[in-house]
Each structure stands twice: as C-alpha cells, then as structure tokens.
PDB file of C-alpha atoms in Angstrom:
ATOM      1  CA  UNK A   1      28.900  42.268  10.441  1.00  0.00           C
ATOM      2  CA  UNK A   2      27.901  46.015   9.295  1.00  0.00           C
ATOM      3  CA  UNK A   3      31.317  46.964  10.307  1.00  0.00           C
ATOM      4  CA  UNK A   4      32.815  44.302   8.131  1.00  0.00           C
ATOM      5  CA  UNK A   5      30.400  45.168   5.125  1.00  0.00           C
ATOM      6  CA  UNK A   6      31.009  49.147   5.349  1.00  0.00           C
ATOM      7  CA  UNK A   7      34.939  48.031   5.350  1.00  0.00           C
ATOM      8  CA  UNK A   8      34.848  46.063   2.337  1.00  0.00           C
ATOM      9  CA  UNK A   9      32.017  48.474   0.602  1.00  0.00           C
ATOM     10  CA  UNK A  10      34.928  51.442   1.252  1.00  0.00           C
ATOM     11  CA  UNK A  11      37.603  49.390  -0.341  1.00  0.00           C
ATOM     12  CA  UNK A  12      35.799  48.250  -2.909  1.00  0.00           C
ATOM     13  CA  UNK A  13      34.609  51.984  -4.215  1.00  0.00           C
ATOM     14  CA  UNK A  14      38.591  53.003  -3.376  1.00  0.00           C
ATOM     15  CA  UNK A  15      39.660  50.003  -6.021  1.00  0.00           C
ATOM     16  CA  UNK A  16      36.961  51.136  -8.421  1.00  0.00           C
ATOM     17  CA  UNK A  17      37.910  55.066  -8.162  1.00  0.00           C
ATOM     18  CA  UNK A  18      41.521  54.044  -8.833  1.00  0.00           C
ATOM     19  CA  UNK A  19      40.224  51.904 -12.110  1.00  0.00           C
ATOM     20  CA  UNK A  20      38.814  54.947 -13.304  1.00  0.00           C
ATOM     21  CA  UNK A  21      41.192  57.256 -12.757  1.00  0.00           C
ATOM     22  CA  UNK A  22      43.638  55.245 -14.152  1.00  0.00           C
ATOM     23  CA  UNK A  23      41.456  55.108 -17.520  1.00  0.00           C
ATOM     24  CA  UNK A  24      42.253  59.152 -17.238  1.00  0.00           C
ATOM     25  CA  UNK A  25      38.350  59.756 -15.833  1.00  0.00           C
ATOM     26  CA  UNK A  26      37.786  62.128 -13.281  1.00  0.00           C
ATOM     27  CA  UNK A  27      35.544  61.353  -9.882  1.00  0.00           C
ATOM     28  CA  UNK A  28      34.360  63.911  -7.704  1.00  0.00           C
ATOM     29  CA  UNK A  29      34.653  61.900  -4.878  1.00  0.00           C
ATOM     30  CA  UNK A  30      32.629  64.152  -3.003  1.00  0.00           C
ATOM     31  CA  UNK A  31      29.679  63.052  -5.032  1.00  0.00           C
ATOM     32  CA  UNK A  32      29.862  59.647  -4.072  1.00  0.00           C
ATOM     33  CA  UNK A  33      26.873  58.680  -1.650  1.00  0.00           C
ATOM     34  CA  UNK A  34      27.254  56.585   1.273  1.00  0.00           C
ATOM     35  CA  UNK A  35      24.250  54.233   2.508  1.00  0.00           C
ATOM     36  CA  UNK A  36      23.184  55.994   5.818  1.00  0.00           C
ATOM     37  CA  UNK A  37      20.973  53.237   6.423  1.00  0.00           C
ATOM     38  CA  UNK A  38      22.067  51.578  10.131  1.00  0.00           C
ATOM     39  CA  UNK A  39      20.030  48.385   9.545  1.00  0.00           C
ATOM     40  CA  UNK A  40      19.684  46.173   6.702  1.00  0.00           C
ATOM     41  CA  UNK A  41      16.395  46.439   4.971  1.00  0.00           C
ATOM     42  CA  UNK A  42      14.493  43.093   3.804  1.00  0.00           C
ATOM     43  CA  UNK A  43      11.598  43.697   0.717  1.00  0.00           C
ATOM     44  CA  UNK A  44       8.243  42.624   2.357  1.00  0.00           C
ATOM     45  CA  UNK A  45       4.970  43.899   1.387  1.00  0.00           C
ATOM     46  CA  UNK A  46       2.795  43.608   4.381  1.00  0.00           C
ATOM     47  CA  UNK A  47      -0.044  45.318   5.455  1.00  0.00           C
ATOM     48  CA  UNK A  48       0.394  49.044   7.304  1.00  0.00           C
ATOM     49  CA  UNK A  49      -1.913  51.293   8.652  1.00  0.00           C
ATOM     50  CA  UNK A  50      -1.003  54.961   9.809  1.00  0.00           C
ATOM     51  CA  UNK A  51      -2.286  57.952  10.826  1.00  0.00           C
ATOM     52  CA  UNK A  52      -1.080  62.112  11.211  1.00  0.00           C
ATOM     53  CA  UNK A  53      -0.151  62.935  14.656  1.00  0.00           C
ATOM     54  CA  UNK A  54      -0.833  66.052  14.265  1.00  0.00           C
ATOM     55  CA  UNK A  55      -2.466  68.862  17.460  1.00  0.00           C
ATOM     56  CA  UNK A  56      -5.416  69.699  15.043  1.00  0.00           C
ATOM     57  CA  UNK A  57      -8.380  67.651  14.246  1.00  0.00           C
ATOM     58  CA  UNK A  58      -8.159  63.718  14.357  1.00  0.00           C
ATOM     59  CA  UNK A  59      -6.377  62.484  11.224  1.00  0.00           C
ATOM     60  CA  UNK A  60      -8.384  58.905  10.022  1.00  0.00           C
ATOM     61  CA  UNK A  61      -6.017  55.885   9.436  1.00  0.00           C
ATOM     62  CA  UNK A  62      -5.118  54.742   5.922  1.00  0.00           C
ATOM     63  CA  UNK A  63      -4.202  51.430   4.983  1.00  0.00           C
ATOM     64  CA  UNK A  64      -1.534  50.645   2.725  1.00  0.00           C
ATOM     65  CA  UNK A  65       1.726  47.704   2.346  1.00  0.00           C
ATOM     66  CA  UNK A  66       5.027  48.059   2.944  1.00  0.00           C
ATOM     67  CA  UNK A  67       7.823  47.972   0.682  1.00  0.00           C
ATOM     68  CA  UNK A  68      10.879  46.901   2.671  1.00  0.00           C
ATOM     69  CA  UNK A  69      11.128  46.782   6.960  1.00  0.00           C
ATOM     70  CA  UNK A  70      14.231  46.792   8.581  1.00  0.00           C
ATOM     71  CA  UNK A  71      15.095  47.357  12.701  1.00  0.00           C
ATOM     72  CA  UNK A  72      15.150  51.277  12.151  1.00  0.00           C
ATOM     73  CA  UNK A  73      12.240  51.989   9.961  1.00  0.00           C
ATOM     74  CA  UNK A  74       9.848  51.000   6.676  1.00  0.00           C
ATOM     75  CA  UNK A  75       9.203  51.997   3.683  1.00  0.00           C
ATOM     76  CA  UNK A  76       5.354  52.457   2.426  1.00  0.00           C
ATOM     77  CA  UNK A  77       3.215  53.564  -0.442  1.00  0.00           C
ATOM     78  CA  UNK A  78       0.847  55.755  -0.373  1.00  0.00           C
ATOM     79  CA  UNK A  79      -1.630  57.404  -2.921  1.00  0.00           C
ATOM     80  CA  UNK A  80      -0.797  60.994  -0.382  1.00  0.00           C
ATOM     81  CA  UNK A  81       1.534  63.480   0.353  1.00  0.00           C
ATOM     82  CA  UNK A  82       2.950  63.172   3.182  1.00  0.00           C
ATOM     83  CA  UNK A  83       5.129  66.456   4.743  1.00  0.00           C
ATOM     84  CA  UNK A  84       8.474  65.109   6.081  1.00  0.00           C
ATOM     85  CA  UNK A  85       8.257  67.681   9.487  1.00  0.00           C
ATOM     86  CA  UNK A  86       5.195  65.026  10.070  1.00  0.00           C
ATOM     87  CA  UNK A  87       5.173  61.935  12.445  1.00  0.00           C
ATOM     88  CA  UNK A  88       3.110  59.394  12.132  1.00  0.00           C
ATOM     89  CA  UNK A  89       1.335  56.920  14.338  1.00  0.00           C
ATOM     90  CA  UNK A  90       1.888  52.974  12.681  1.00  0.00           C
ATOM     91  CA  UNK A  91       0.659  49.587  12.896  1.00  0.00           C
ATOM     92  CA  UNK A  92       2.015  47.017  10.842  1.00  0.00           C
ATOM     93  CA  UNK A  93       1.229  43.281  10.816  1.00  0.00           C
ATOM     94  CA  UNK A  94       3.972  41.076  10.911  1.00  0.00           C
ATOM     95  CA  UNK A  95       3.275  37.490   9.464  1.00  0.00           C
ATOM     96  CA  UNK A  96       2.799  34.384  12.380  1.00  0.00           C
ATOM     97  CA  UNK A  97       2.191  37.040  14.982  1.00  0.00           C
ATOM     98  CA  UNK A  98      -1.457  37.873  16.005  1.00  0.00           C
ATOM     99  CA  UNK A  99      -0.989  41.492  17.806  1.00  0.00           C
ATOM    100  CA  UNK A 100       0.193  44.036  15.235  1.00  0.00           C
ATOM    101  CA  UNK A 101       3.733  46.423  15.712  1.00  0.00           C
ATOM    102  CA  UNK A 102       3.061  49.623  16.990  1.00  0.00           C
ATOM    103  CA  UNK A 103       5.584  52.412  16.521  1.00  0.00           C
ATOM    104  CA  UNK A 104       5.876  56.142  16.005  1.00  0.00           C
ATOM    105  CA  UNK A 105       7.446  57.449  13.071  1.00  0.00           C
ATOM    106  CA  UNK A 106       9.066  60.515  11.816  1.00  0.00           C
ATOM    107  CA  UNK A 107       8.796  60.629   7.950  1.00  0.00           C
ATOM    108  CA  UNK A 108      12.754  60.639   6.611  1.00  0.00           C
ATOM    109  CA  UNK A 109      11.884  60.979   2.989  1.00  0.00           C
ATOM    110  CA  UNK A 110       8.782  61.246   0.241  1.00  0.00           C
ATOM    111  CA  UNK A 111       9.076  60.666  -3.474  1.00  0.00           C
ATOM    112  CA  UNK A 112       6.787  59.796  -6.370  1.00  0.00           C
ATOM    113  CA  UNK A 113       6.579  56.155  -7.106  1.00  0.00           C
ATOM    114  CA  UNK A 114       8.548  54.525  -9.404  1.00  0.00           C
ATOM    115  CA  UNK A 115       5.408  53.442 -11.502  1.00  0.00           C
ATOM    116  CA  UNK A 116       4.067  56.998 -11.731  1.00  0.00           C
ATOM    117  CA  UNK A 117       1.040  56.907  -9.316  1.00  0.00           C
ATOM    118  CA  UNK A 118       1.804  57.841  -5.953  1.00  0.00           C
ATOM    119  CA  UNK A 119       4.129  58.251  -3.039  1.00  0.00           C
ATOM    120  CA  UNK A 120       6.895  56.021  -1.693  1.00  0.00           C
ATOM    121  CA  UNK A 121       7.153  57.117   2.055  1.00  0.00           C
ATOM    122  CA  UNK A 122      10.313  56.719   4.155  1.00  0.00           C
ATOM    123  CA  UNK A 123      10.008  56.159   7.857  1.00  0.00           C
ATOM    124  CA  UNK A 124      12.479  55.849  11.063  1.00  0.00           C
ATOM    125  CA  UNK A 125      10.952  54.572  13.932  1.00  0.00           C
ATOM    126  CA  UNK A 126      11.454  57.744  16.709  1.00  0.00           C
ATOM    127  CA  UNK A 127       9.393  55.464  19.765  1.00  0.00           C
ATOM    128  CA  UNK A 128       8.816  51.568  19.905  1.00  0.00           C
ATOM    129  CA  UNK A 129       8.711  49.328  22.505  1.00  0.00           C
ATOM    130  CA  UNK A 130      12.006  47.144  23.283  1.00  0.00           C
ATOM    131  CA  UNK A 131       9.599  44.505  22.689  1.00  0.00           C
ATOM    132  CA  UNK A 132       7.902  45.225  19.492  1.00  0.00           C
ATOM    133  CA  UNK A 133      11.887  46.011  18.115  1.00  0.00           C
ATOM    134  CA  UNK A 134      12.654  42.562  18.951  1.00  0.00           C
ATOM    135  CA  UNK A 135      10.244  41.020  17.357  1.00  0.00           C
ATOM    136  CA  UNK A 136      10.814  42.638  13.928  1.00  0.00           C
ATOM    137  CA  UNK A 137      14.454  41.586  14.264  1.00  0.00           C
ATOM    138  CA  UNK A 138      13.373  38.091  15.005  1.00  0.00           C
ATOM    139  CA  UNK A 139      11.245  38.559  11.659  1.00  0.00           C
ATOM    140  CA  UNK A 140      14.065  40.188   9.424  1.00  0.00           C
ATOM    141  CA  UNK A 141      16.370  37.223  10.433  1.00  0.00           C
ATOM    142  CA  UNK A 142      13.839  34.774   9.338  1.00  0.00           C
ATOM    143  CA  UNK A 143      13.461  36.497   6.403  1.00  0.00           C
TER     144      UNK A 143
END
C-alpha cells in the first residue's frame, strides 16, 4: 500500500507540474519535498513521559502528550529544548493496554509550536522491542 500511495503521490505532482508549466509558471522541481516519513502517522494525544539519556547526571522524567504515533516514531510537545544529537528514553501509554511502550528515541527534529508556546519534538524510535512495535501497529490500525 505505501508503494501504491508514493506511485500515485509522484504522478499526481508530475500532472500538477505539467498544469503549471503549461500556464507559462516555472517549478524548481528541485524544491519540491518528498514525505520521508516510512510509516503513516495517526493524530493521538496520549500521555508520554521521557527522559535525557545523557553520561552526566540523571536527567528527571517529564510528562507531556503526544501529537501523532506512527510504527517509526511520535511526535510530542514540550515546554523544553530539546538538542537533536540527544536520545531519549520514552514511555507512552497506549489506550486498552495496562503496561506502557517503552522505546529509545533519537530526536529527528525540534520546532516552536504552532500556538507560540513551546516545542513540537520529533522522534524515531532507534531500539524497541519486536513486541512493543507490534502492539502500536495493532493500535494505529484500530485507529
């Protein structure tokens, strides 16, 4: 199915770059960003808790919600900067299960929050149990 989607995604922007250059506009089809993403992402806010893993002092967890949760990674926000060299110990609860996900993260991305205050943080999963990865696909299907 992602195959499928990319396929008609690529011939859809190569039908839409021919409309506009047939209107005598120019694309710089170099310019033209392609989802990287290898996992749909479904728009849950659930509660997450993570913490530094850093060699220095112990970092203290912080609580937060997520905004979206796909097989690869999350999304969070966060009230602090976070550097993206760090990696990140998290816990997330998924609804109807009682033990929480547990997953190491490298942080892909940081940027201010759309509504001003804050951080949205962008995370791939870098080491998860086989186990824990099925269960959030079991979740993202449901969802």
């Amino acid at each position: 199915m992602p195959t499928r989607f990319l396929y008609l995604f690529t011939i859809q922007s190569q039908v839409l770059i021919k409309q506009i250059k047939k209107e005598g506009l120019t694309v710089n089809e170099s310019k033209i960003v392609k989802e990287q993403r290898k996992s749909p992402r479904v728009k849950t806010s659930i509660p997450v808790r993570y913490k530094e893993l850093r060699d220095e002092a112990e970092t203290v967890d912080v609580g937060s919600l997520t905004c979206d949760v796909s097989a690869g990674g999350l999304r969070f926000t966060t009230d602090k900067l976070i550097s993206t060299a760090c990696r990140l110990l998290l816990e997330f609860d998924i609804p109807s299960l009682t033990k929480p996900i547990k997953a190491v993260s490298k942080v892909a991305w940081i940027q201010k929050a759309n509504m001003g205050e804050g951080y949205e943080v962008g995370n791939e999963f870098v080491d998860i149990t086989q186990k824990d990865q099925e269960l959030i696909a079991a979740f993202l299907r449901r969802s």
